[in-house]
Short mmCIF file of C-alpha atoms and ligand atoms in Angstrom, two decimals:
data_model
loop_
_atom_site.label_atom_id
_atom_site.label_comp_id
_atom_site.label_asym_id
_atom_site.label_seq_id
_atom_site.Cartn_x
_atom_site.Cartn_y
_atom_site.Cartn_z
CA MET O 12 -20.76 -34.65 28.16
CA SER O 13 -17.65 -35.62 26.25
CA VAL O 14 -15.91 -32.82 24.43
CA ARG O 15 -15.79 -33.17 20.64
CA VAL O 16 -14.71 -30.24 18.52
CA ARG O 17 -14.03 -29.85 14.86
CA PHE O 18 -11.98 -27.68 12.57
CA ALA O 19 -14.06 -27.35 9.42
CA PRO O 20 -12.16 -25.55 6.66
CA SER O 21 -13.36 -25.26 3.09
CA PRO O 22 -10.67 -26.30 0.60
CA THR O 23 -10.91 -23.04 -1.33
CA GLY O 24 -7.27 -21.99 -1.01
CA PRO O 25 -4.46 -21.85 1.52
CA LEU O 26 -5.22 -21.64 5.22
CA HIS O 27 -4.83 -18.11 6.55
CA MET O 28 -3.07 -17.87 9.92
CA GLY O 29 -6.44 -16.94 11.43
CA GLY O 30 -7.67 -20.36 10.33
CA VAL O 31 -4.68 -22.01 11.97
CA ARG O 32 -5.48 -20.17 15.19
CA THR O 33 -9.06 -21.50 15.02
CA ALA O 34 -7.66 -25.00 14.60
CA LEU O 35 -5.21 -24.41 17.47
CA TYR O 36 -7.90 -23.24 19.91
CA ASN O 37 -10.10 -26.19 18.96
CA TYR O 38 -7.18 -28.56 19.44
CA LEU O 39 -6.23 -27.08 22.82
CA PHE O 40 -9.80 -27.09 24.05
CA ALA O 41 -10.16 -30.76 23.08
CA LYS O 42 -6.88 -31.77 24.72
CA ALA O 43 -7.50 -29.66 27.83
CA ASN O 44 -10.79 -31.48 28.33
CA GLY O 45 -9.81 -34.99 27.36
CA GLY O 46 -11.84 -34.62 24.18
CA LYS O 47 -11.47 -35.26 20.47
CA PHE O 48 -10.31 -32.92 17.71
CA LEU O 49 -11.87 -33.58 14.31
CA LEU O 50 -10.96 -32.32 10.87
CA ARG O 51 -13.96 -31.99 8.57
CA ILE O 52 -13.49 -30.82 5.02
CA GLU O 53 -16.40 -28.60 3.97
CA ASP O 54 -16.27 -29.03 0.23
CA THR O 55 -19.91 -28.62 -0.76
CA ASP O 56 -19.27 -25.56 -2.87
CA GLN O 57 -17.71 -27.20 -5.90
CA THR O 58 -17.38 -23.88 -7.74
CA ARG O 59 -14.88 -22.65 -5.15
CA PHE O 60 -12.92 -25.89 -4.90
CA VAL O 61 -9.18 -25.39 -5.35
CA ASP O 62 -6.83 -28.20 -6.27
CA GLY O 63 -4.28 -28.97 -3.58
CA ALA O 64 -6.02 -26.96 -0.86
CA GLU O 65 -6.99 -30.00 1.20
CA ASP O 66 -3.47 -31.42 1.11
CA TYR O 67 -2.20 -27.99 2.06
CA ILE O 68 -4.51 -27.83 5.10
CA VAL O 69 -3.41 -31.25 6.30
CA GLU O 70 0.26 -30.45 5.79
CA ALA O 71 -0.06 -27.13 7.60
CA LEU O 72 -1.78 -28.68 10.63
CA ASN O 73 0.81 -31.39 10.64
CA TRP O 74 3.67 -28.88 10.59
CA CYS O 75 2.06 -27.10 13.54
CA GLY O 76 1.83 -30.35 15.48
CA LEU O 77 -1.96 -30.24 15.73
CA THR O 78 -2.70 -33.94 15.65
CA ILE O 79 -6.11 -34.85 14.33
CA ASP O 80 -8.07 -37.52 16.19
CA GLU O 81 -10.76 -38.11 13.59
CA GLY O 82 -10.67 -37.16 9.96
CA ASP O 83 -10.68 -38.39 6.39
CA ARG O 84 -7.17 -39.84 6.68
CA GLU O 85 -7.32 -40.81 10.36
CA GLY O 86 -10.73 -42.46 10.17
CA GLY O 87 -13.24 -42.51 13.00
CA GLU O 88 -16.73 -43.65 13.81
CA HIS O 89 -18.48 -40.56 12.53
CA GLY O 90 -17.14 -40.51 8.99
CA PRO O 91 -16.90 -39.79 6.22
CA TYR O 92 -15.26 -36.53 7.26
CA LYS O 93 -15.62 -34.84 3.90
CA GLN O 94 -18.95 -33.24 3.06
CA SER O 95 -18.90 -34.27 -0.58
CA LEU O 96 -19.16 -37.86 0.66
CA ARG O 97 -22.13 -37.21 2.95
CA SER O 98 -24.84 -36.16 0.45
CA GLU O 99 -27.34 -38.76 1.59
CA LEU O 100 -27.42 -37.36 5.08
CA TYR O 101 -28.19 -33.88 3.79
CA SER O 102 -30.95 -35.10 1.44
CA LYS O 103 -32.52 -36.98 4.30
CA ALA O 104 -32.29 -33.91 6.55
CA VAL O 105 -33.96 -31.74 3.90
CA GLU O 106 -36.74 -34.31 3.48
CA ASP O 107 -37.32 -34.18 7.25
CA LEU O 108 -37.53 -30.40 7.27
CA LEU O 109 -39.92 -30.38 4.29
CA GLU O 110 -42.09 -32.90 6.03
CA SER O 111 -42.19 -31.02 9.33
CA GLY O 112 -43.03 -27.80 7.52
CA ASN O 113 -39.77 -26.11 8.46
CA ALA O 114 -38.57 -25.85 4.88
CA TYR O 115 -40.19 -25.35 1.49
CA ARG O 116 -39.36 -25.60 -2.18
CA ALA O 117 -38.90 -22.33 -4.06
CA PHE O 118 -38.98 -21.98 -7.84
CA ASP O 119 -37.93 -18.36 -8.28
CA THR O 120 -35.47 -18.01 -11.13
CA PRO O 121 -32.27 -16.01 -10.65
CA GLU O 122 -33.79 -13.33 -12.91
CA GLU O 123 -36.92 -13.06 -10.80
CA LEU O 124 -34.86 -12.73 -7.65
CA ALA O 125 -32.68 -10.09 -9.26
CA ALA O 126 -35.80 -8.15 -10.27
CA MET O 127 -37.13 -8.23 -6.70
CA ARG O 128 -33.80 -7.02 -5.41
CA ALA O 129 -33.70 -4.19 -7.94
CA ASP O 130 -37.26 -3.21 -7.09
CA ALA O 131 -36.42 -3.00 -3.37
CA GLU O 132 -33.32 -1.00 -4.16
CA SER O 133 -35.35 1.52 -6.13
CA ARG O 134 -37.28 2.06 -2.90
CA LYS O 135 -34.03 2.36 -0.99
CA ALA O 136 -34.77 -0.93 0.75
CA VAL O 137 -33.04 -4.30 0.83
CA PHE O 138 -34.88 -7.36 -0.38
CA GLN O 139 -34.94 -10.21 2.11
CA TYR O 140 -36.61 -13.54 1.36
CA ASP O 141 -38.56 -14.09 4.58
CA ALA O 142 -41.99 -14.33 6.21
CA SER O 143 -42.92 -10.86 4.98
CA THR O 144 -41.96 -11.43 1.32
CA ARG O 145 -42.23 -15.15 0.65
CA GLY O 146 -45.96 -14.82 -0.15
CA GLY O 147 -45.06 -12.71 -3.18
CA CYS O 148 -42.47 -15.19 -4.45
CA ARG O 149 -42.87 -18.44 -6.35
CA ASN O 150 -42.72 -21.19 -3.80
CA GLU O 151 -44.60 -24.00 -2.20
CA LEU O 152 -46.14 -21.64 0.31
CA SER O 153 -47.50 -19.15 -2.22
CA MET O 154 -48.51 -21.55 -5.03
CA SER O 155 -51.37 -24.04 -5.23
CA SER O 156 -50.43 -27.66 -4.60
CA GLU O 157 -51.41 -28.60 -8.19
CA GLU O 158 -49.04 -26.02 -9.53
CA VAL O 159 -46.27 -27.23 -7.26
CA ASP O 160 -46.85 -30.86 -8.30
CA GLU O 161 -46.71 -29.82 -11.92
CA PHE O 162 -43.47 -27.94 -11.44
CA ILE O 163 -41.90 -30.86 -9.66
CA ALA O 164 -43.18 -33.39 -12.23
CA SER O 165 -41.75 -31.35 -15.08
CA GLY O 166 -38.41 -31.12 -13.31
CA THR O 167 -38.45 -27.36 -12.85
CA PRO O 168 -35.23 -26.39 -11.06
CA HIS O 169 -35.83 -25.40 -7.49
CA VAL O 170 -34.09 -24.78 -4.21
CA VAL O 171 -35.20 -25.69 -0.70
CA ARG O 172 -35.40 -22.79 1.73
CA PHE O 173 -35.58 -22.67 5.48
CA LYS O 174 -38.88 -21.34 6.81
CA THR O 175 -37.97 -18.73 9.40
CA PRO O 176 -40.55 -17.94 12.13
CA GLU O 177 -43.65 -16.00 11.00
CA ALA O 178 -43.48 -13.72 14.01
CA ALA O 179 -40.14 -12.18 14.91
CA GLU O 180 -38.62 -13.49 18.12
CA ASP O 181 -35.32 -13.04 19.90
CA VAL O 182 -32.95 -15.92 19.31
CA VAL O 183 -30.91 -16.09 22.49
CA PHE O 184 -27.86 -18.23 23.09
CA THR O 185 -24.77 -18.20 25.27
CA ASP O 186 -21.51 -17.68 23.51
CA GLU O 187 -18.68 -19.13 25.60
CA ILE O 188 -16.60 -16.02 24.92
CA ARG O 189 -19.15 -13.25 24.57
CA GLY O 190 -21.76 -14.34 27.08
CA GLU O 191 -25.44 -14.03 26.24
CA VAL O 192 -26.11 -13.08 22.64
CA SER O 193 -29.57 -12.11 21.48
CA ILE O 194 -30.38 -11.59 17.81
CA SER O 195 -33.83 -11.00 16.38
CA SER O 196 -35.06 -13.69 14.02
CA ALA O 197 -36.28 -10.83 11.83
CA VAL O 198 -32.75 -10.41 10.47
CA VAL O 199 -32.57 -14.08 9.51
CA ASP O 200 -33.75 -14.72 5.96
CA ASP O 201 -35.22 -17.89 4.49
CA LYS O 202 -31.77 -19.22 3.64
CA VAL O 203 -31.33 -21.69 0.84
CA LEU O 204 -30.56 -25.06 2.41
CA MET O 205 -30.34 -27.07 -0.76
CA LYS O 206 -29.27 -25.58 -4.06
CA MET O 207 -30.73 -26.27 -7.50
CA ASP O 208 -28.01 -28.84 -8.14
CA GLY O 209 -29.21 -30.82 -5.12
CA LEU O 210 -26.11 -29.96 -3.09
CA PRO O 211 -26.48 -28.59 0.42
CA THR O 212 -25.39 -25.10 1.39
CA TYR O 213 -22.85 -24.46 4.14
CA HIS O 214 -25.57 -23.84 6.74
CA LEU O 215 -27.41 -27.11 6.24
CA ALA O 216 -24.35 -29.32 5.92
CA ASN O 217 -22.61 -27.65 8.85
CA VAL O 218 -25.54 -28.12 11.24
CA VAL O 219 -26.31 -31.65 10.08
CA ASP O 220 -22.69 -32.68 10.41
CA ASP O 221 -22.14 -31.06 13.79
CA HIS O 222 -25.16 -32.98 15.02
CA HIS O 223 -24.23 -36.35 13.54
CA MET O 224 -20.58 -35.99 14.51
CA GLU O 225 -21.73 -35.24 18.07
CA ILE O 226 -19.87 -31.96 18.22
CA SER O 227 -20.11 -30.50 21.72
CA HIS O 228 -18.56 -27.07 21.06
CA VAL O 229 -18.47 -25.08 17.84
CA ILE O 230 -15.36 -22.91 18.08
CA ARG O 231 -15.01 -20.74 15.00
CA GLY O 232 -14.22 -17.26 13.70
CA GLU O 233 -16.26 -14.19 14.55
CA GLU O 234 -17.38 -13.92 10.95
CA TRP O 235 -19.78 -16.79 11.64
CA LEU O 236 -21.52 -15.07 14.55
CA PRO O 237 -24.30 -13.67 12.31
CA SER O 238 -25.02 -17.25 11.14
CA ALA O 239 -25.47 -18.53 14.68
CA PRO O 240 -29.18 -17.57 15.04
CA LEU O 241 -30.02 -19.41 11.82
CA HIS O 242 -28.10 -22.43 13.07
CA ILE O 243 -29.94 -22.32 16.41
CA LEU O 244 -33.27 -22.15 14.57
CA LEU O 245 -32.21 -25.08 12.42
CA TYR O 246 -31.34 -27.19 15.46
CA ARG O 247 -34.74 -26.37 16.88
CA ALA O 248 -36.46 -27.27 13.62
CA PHE O 249 -34.70 -30.65 13.58
CA GLY O 250 -35.51 -31.19 17.24
CA TRP O 251 -31.82 -31.50 18.08
CA ASP O 252 -29.87 -29.99 20.97
CA ALA O 253 -27.57 -27.24 19.75
CA PRO O 254 -23.87 -27.48 20.61
CA LYS O 255 -22.21 -24.73 22.62
CA PHE O 256 -20.78 -21.86 20.60
CA ALA O 257 -17.59 -19.84 20.90
CA HIS O 258 -16.85 -17.17 18.30
CA LEU O 259 -13.20 -16.14 18.21
CA PRO O 260 -12.09 -12.52 17.83
CA LEU O 261 -10.61 -11.26 14.58
CA ILE O 262 -6.88 -11.04 14.01
CA LEU O 263 -6.22 -7.39 13.18
CA LYS O 264 -3.65 -5.71 10.94
CA PRO O 265 -0.44 -4.49 12.62
CA THR O 266 -1.96 -0.98 12.62
CA GLY O 267 -4.99 -2.30 14.49
CA ASN O 268 -7.37 -1.12 11.77
CA GLY O 269 -9.33 -3.96 10.24
CA LYS O 270 -8.85 -7.61 9.60
CA LEU O 271 -5.40 -8.92 8.72
CA SER O 272 -5.34 -9.83 5.05
CA LYS O 273 -2.94 -11.39 2.60
CA ARG O 274 -2.35 -7.92 1.18
CA ASP O 275 -1.05 -6.68 4.56
CA GLY O 276 1.45 -9.52 4.49
CA ASP O 277 2.62 -8.64 0.98
CA ALA O 278 2.96 -4.97 1.93
CA GLY O 279 4.62 -5.59 5.29
CA GLY O 280 6.92 -8.37 4.10
CA PHE O 281 5.57 -11.00 6.51
CA PRO O 282 3.72 -14.24 5.75
CA VAL O 283 0.05 -14.70 6.56
CA PHE O 284 0.07 -18.39 5.67
CA PRO O 285 1.58 -21.19 7.78
CA ILE O 286 3.41 -22.80 4.88
CA GLU O 287 4.16 -21.68 1.36
CA TRP O 288 1.26 -21.81 -1.08
CA ASN O 289 1.60 -22.20 -4.82
CA ASP O 290 -1.60 -21.12 -6.47
CA PRO O 291 -2.46 -23.74 -9.10
CA LYS O 292 -4.31 -21.22 -11.28
CA SER O 293 -2.15 -18.13 -11.26
CA GLY O 294 1.11 -19.92 -10.50
CA ALA O 295 1.79 -17.23 -7.87
CA THR O 296 3.60 -18.22 -4.69
CA SER O 297 2.61 -16.87 -1.27
CA SER O 298 5.21 -17.08 1.43
CA GLY O 299 4.78 -19.23 4.52
CA TYR O 300 6.08 -19.10 8.08
CA ARG O 301 7.76 -22.46 7.62
CA GLU O 302 9.72 -21.37 4.57
CA ASN O 303 10.58 -18.07 6.27
CA GLY O 304 12.50 -20.01 8.87
CA TYR O 305 10.00 -19.98 11.71
CA LEU O 306 9.97 -22.90 14.11
CA PRO O 307 6.47 -24.37 14.35
CA GLU O 308 6.57 -24.01 18.15
CA ALA O 309 7.18 -20.27 17.78
CA PHE O 310 4.44 -19.83 15.19
CA ILE O 311 1.95 -21.70 17.36
CA ASN O 312 2.94 -19.78 20.51
CA MET O 313 2.52 -16.49 18.65
CA LEU O 314 -0.95 -17.55 17.45
CA LEU O 315 -1.91 -18.74 20.93
CA MET O 316 -1.25 -15.28 22.34
CA LEU O 317 -3.28 -13.58 19.57
CA GLY O 318 -6.58 -13.57 21.41
CA TRP O 319 -5.86 -15.60 24.55
CA ASN O 320 -3.84 -14.98 27.71
CA PRO O 321 -3.22 -17.03 30.84
CA GLY O 322 -4.32 -14.19 33.15
CA ASP O 323 -0.74 -13.41 34.14
CA GLU O 324 2.44 -12.19 32.50
CA ARG O 325 3.55 -15.51 30.99
CA GLU O 326 3.95 -15.54 27.24
CA LYS O 327 5.97 -18.62 26.41
CA PHE O 328 3.96 -21.80 26.06
CA THR O 329 4.76 -25.01 24.30
CA LEU O 330 1.75 -26.86 22.95
CA GLU O 331 1.80 -29.18 25.99
CA GLU O 332 2.02 -26.25 28.39
CA ALA O 333 -0.85 -24.51 26.62
CA VAL O 334 -3.01 -27.63 26.97
CA GLU O 335 -2.46 -27.40 30.73
CA CYS O 336 -3.92 -23.93 31.11
CA PHE O 337 -6.10 -23.27 28.05
CA SER O 338 -9.72 -22.32 28.62
CA LEU O 339 -12.31 -20.53 26.51
CA ASP O 340 -13.05 -17.94 29.19
CA ARG O 341 -9.60 -16.44 28.78
CA ILE O 342 -10.18 -15.69 25.11
CA VAL O 343 -10.67 -11.98 24.52
CA LYS O 344 -13.75 -10.51 22.88
CA SER O 345 -12.07 -7.72 20.95
CA GLY O 346 -9.81 -8.12 17.93
CA ALA O 347 -6.19 -9.15 18.51
CA ARG O 348 -3.58 -7.05 16.80
CA PHE O 349 -0.90 -8.98 14.91
CA SER O 350 2.68 -7.81 15.33
CA PRO O 351 5.34 -9.08 12.91
CA ASP O 352 8.04 -8.09 15.43
CA LYS O 353 6.41 -10.12 18.14
CA ALA O 354 6.30 -13.10 15.76
CA LYS O 355 10.07 -12.77 15.30
CA TRP O 356 10.56 -12.42 19.03
CA PHE O 357 8.81 -15.74 19.59
CA ASN O 358 11.07 -17.36 17.04
CA GLU O 359 14.14 -16.01 18.84
CA LEU O 360 12.85 -17.53 22.08
CA TYR O 361 12.50 -20.99 20.61
CA LEU O 362 15.63 -20.77 18.49
CA ARG O 363 17.69 -20.05 21.61
CA ASP O 364 16.05 -22.97 23.36
CA THR O 365 17.03 -25.45 20.67
CA PRO O 366 20.04 -27.65 21.51
CA HIS O 367 23.11 -26.24 19.81
CA ASP O 368 24.12 -29.51 18.18
CA GLU O 369 20.71 -29.72 16.51
CA LEU O 370 21.10 -26.18 15.17
CA ALA O 371 24.63 -26.97 14.06
CA SER O 372 23.63 -29.92 11.91
CA GLU O 373 20.82 -27.90 10.42
CA LEU O 374 23.14 -24.99 9.72
CA SER O 375 25.62 -27.34 8.13
CA SER O 376 22.99 -28.74 5.78
CA MET O 377 21.69 -25.27 4.99
CA ALA O 378 25.23 -24.30 4.08
CA ALA O 379 25.62 -27.36 1.86
CA GLU O 380 22.46 -26.33 0.00
CA LYS O 381 24.08 -22.97 -0.66
CA GLY O 382 27.26 -24.64 -1.85
CA ILE O 383 29.18 -23.60 1.28
CA GLU O 384 31.31 -26.24 2.92
CA LEU O 385 30.69 -26.11 6.67
CA SER O 386 31.47 -28.96 9.01
CA VAL O 387 29.10 -29.59 11.91
CA LYS O 388 32.00 -28.78 14.24
CA ASP O 389 32.51 -25.35 12.66
CA ALA O 390 28.75 -24.84 12.53
CA LEU O 391 28.63 -25.44 16.27
CA CYS O 392 31.15 -22.60 16.80
CA ILE O 393 29.11 -20.32 14.56
CA VAL O 394 25.93 -21.19 16.45
CA GLY O 395 27.70 -20.28 19.70
CA MET O 396 28.78 -16.92 18.30
CA MET O 397 25.65 -15.95 16.39
CA LEU O 398 22.63 -17.38 18.17
CA GLU O 399 21.99 -14.30 20.31
CA ARG O 400 22.19 -12.11 17.23
CA VAL O 401 19.67 -13.65 14.86
CA SER O 402 15.92 -14.20 14.76
CA PHE O 403 16.24 -17.05 12.25
CA LEU O 404 19.00 -19.55 11.66
CA SER O 405 19.12 -18.53 7.99
CA GLU O 406 20.15 -15.01 9.02
CA VAL O 407 23.57 -16.41 9.84
CA PHE O 408 24.22 -16.42 6.10
CA ASP O 409 23.73 -12.65 5.94
CA ALA O 410 27.09 -12.47 7.70
CA ASN O 411 29.04 -13.51 4.64
CA TRP O 412 32.35 -12.87 6.39
CA LEU O 413 31.74 -15.91 8.57
CA PHE O 414 32.39 -18.07 5.54
CA GLU O 415 34.87 -16.12 3.43
CA THR O 416 37.31 -13.23 3.63
CA PRO O 417 35.30 -10.08 2.93
CA CYS O 418 36.01 -8.36 -0.36
CA LYS O 419 36.20 -4.63 -0.84
CA ASP O 420 32.50 -4.30 -1.66
CA ASP O 421 31.58 -5.94 1.63
CA PHE O 422 33.25 -3.25 3.73
CA ASN O 423 31.09 -0.83 5.64
CA LEU O 424 32.07 2.53 4.18
CA LYS O 425 30.37 4.64 6.84
CA MET O 426 32.25 2.82 9.59
CA ILE O 427 35.58 3.32 7.88
CA LYS O 428 34.87 6.98 7.26
CA LYS O 429 34.03 7.52 10.91
CA LYS O 430 36.32 5.17 12.75
CA TRP O 431 39.43 4.65 10.63
CA LYS O 432 42.00 7.26 11.63
CA ASP O 433 45.45 7.92 10.22
CA GLU O 434 47.08 5.89 13.02
CA THR O 435 44.67 2.96 12.86
CA ALA O 436 46.61 0.88 10.36
CA SER O 437 49.79 1.08 12.40
CA TYR O 438 47.95 -0.03 15.56
CA LEU O 439 46.62 -3.06 13.75
CA GLU O 440 50.01 -3.88 12.27
CA ASP O 441 51.49 -3.84 15.75
CA LEU O 442 48.58 -5.88 17.08
CA SER O 443 49.26 -8.39 14.37
CA VAL O 444 52.79 -8.88 15.69
CA VAL O 445 51.38 -9.44 19.17
CA LEU O 446 48.89 -11.99 17.90
CA GLU O 447 51.55 -13.80 15.99
CA GLY O 448 53.23 -14.47 19.30
CA VAL O 449 50.16 -16.00 20.91
CA ALA O 450 50.86 -19.71 21.20
CA ASP O 451 47.51 -20.86 22.54
CA PHE O 452 45.15 -19.14 20.12
CA LYS O 453 42.06 -19.19 22.35
CA ALA O 454 39.54 -16.37 22.80
CA GLU O 455 40.49 -15.69 26.46
CA VAL O 456 44.19 -15.65 25.67
CA ILE O 457 43.70 -13.42 22.63
CA GLU O 458 41.58 -11.07 24.70
CA ALA O 459 44.16 -10.90 27.49
CA GLU O 460 46.96 -10.19 25.00
CA PHE O 461 44.80 -7.62 23.27
CA LYS O 462 44.20 -5.80 26.55
CA ALA O 463 47.85 -5.94 27.51
CA PHE O 464 48.69 -4.46 24.13
CA LEU O 465 46.26 -1.58 24.65
CA GLU O 466 47.65 -0.93 28.09
CA SER O 467 51.27 -0.91 26.99
CA ARG O 468 50.41 1.54 24.23
CA GLU O 469 48.02 3.57 26.36
CA LEU O 470 45.25 3.05 23.82
CA GLY O 471 41.52 2.85 24.40
CA PHE O 472 39.39 -0.16 23.45
CA GLY O 473 37.49 1.87 20.88
CA GLN O 474 40.64 2.88 19.06
CA VAL O 475 41.57 -0.68 18.18
CA LEU O 476 38.69 -3.08 18.72
CA LEU O 477 36.35 -1.68 16.08
CA PRO O 478 39.10 -1.38 13.45
CA PHE O 479 40.11 -4.97 14.32
CA ARG O 480 36.50 -6.01 13.66
CA ILE O 481 36.34 -4.06 10.41
CA ALA O 482 39.58 -5.61 9.23
CA LEU O 483 38.41 -9.16 9.97
CA THR O 484 34.82 -8.85 8.82
CA GLY O 485 34.29 -5.61 6.89
CA ALA O 486 31.28 -5.06 9.14
CA GLY O 487 30.59 -2.77 12.05
CA GLY O 488 28.90 -5.29 14.32
CA GLY O 489 28.79 -8.96 15.19
CA PRO O 490 29.98 -11.43 17.79
CA SER O 491 33.05 -11.15 19.99
CA MET O 492 36.07 -10.73 17.75
CA PHE O 493 38.19 -12.75 20.17
CA GLU O 494 35.88 -15.70 19.69
CA PHE O 495 35.82 -15.13 15.97
CA ALA O 496 39.61 -14.97 15.83
CA GLU O 497 39.81 -18.28 17.70
CA TYR O 498 37.32 -19.73 15.21
CA LEU O 499 39.40 -18.52 12.26
CA GLY O 500 42.65 -19.72 13.77
CA LYS O 501 45.89 -17.80 13.95
CA GLU O 502 46.91 -18.03 10.33
CA ALA O 503 43.56 -16.97 8.89
CA THR O 504 43.20 -14.19 11.47
CA LEU O 505 46.56 -12.72 10.54
CA ALA O 506 45.83 -13.05 6.83
CA ARG O 507 42.49 -11.32 7.21
CA LEU O 508 43.98 -8.64 9.38
CA LYS O 509 46.58 -7.91 6.71
CA SER O 510 44.19 -7.86 3.77
CA GLY O 511 41.57 -5.99 5.80
CA VAL O 512 43.98 -3.18 6.64
CA GLU O 513 45.00 -2.92 2.99
CA THR O 514 41.38 -2.75 1.84
CA ALA O 515 40.44 -0.20 4.52
CA LEU O 516 43.34 2.00 3.47
CA ILE O 517 42.29 1.88 -0.18
CA ILE O 518 38.73 2.77 0.79
CA LYS O 519 39.88 5.54 3.10
CA ALA O 520 41.98 7.01 0.29
CA GLU O 521 39.08 6.81 -2.15
CA LEU O 522 36.77 8.46 0.35
CA SER O 523 39.08 11.42 0.89
CA ASN O 524 39.46 12.06 -2.85
N1 LIG I 110 -16.39 -24.08 6.36
C1 LIG I 110 -16.47 -22.96 7.25
C2 LIG I 110 -15.20 -22.15 7.07
O1 LIG I 110 -14.59 -22.30 6.08
C3 LIG I 110 -16.64 -23.46 8.66
C4 LIG I 110 -17.26 -22.49 9.61
C5 LIG I 110 -17.60 -23.19 10.90
O2 LIG I 110 -16.65 -23.56 11.60
O3 LIG I 110 -18.77 -23.38 11.18
O4 LIG I 110 -14.78 -21.35 7.85
#
């Protein structure tokens, strides 16, 4: 059997990262098995349609590198790949089910249904439209055929419902992740398959499409597990073979309690969407991994590990590497806890793997956007100094002192209070004289001279190095100051040293007042 899988989002808003993970696992499973990965847009519910959502989905998958084999834009033999363009197939399927007695027309008005629900509630029960209640409702099964004909002739609005089995039975199927699943048909209600407006519901369209698109494996979120028995019954009613099913575990909040939601992202300051989303109705913007500076490889690797593992300690996988070892049986059953720190860690991994000259040109253009002049050559030096210290390239700009002499407000007061002693300024003034004499202003030479200076004065590293850093940068941490001095050049280093000492002295005086 050839493997054909689909990612079937509804264009009702931006794609949550859980949705991207579903797409990723589908993609990997297809590629690992020489199969096809389809994108099907499930847009039957016109009331929930959101402008721009489909474009967003396509752009997000594209950013992640999840190439679609068959879809609305890619084409394919099983199109169209958008449910709103497949109405005829659904009408035909409903006709077939009506004919075979597996579905029936129901004329109950929304008010009547609400009344039945309220009545059940008053008896502390829940109303379910099924074999036990359908006789008391207004439908083809409870009404005389004349009455039904009359209703149809007069155009009375109606839905078509699935006729679940009269006698409860266990619907058993094998989930590729969970093993054997058995759910009683008694919990399955006579679901509406076709709405009053003649449009199919999710269940009908989904099953009909998976069949006609020859989908071999349905890989989707755990939230669809309760729908699986209905889908199995539908396949049986149509006389079709059901595909294999795999229901993916939830992605949990960082605390581990409950499903990760957009609100968790807002509260925790991390994105839950792959790329930025601008809501067309509210105008609100939700942040995206892309805009937050994540590399797509890192985002994808992080998602891969949220619910799957290779069975050993490895954590770093490019998409190609993941294709090599991905299998459904290594997907976990329980929820996978999302960690924003781990997400950052993955980005660091990939950032440090990126060729420095690539990062340098990107940094240089990022600088230009901020109105900072930074040649690619200088950017390359900065990359060399800062790469080990940042999770995102953009974080380089937090170190303002890389680009301009720090002003008084930039100085770290706590550091000065703790580390700037009465003698400090004189040490740095003497150091400045030493540096002035360095002909070859290279990091190794500066470092050697610095050490010789300490030795000759019987000073410890701590007494001079940190003040040297504070004077040059205003900050208490950062890259090697010998490298930074080389980057600045002799003249700028000496100028910064001079102004830095002056500023530190002013601050010190203010602090002791
Ligand atoms: N349209 C459904 C969704 O939005 C698809 C579920 C499925 O994959 O069967 O998640």
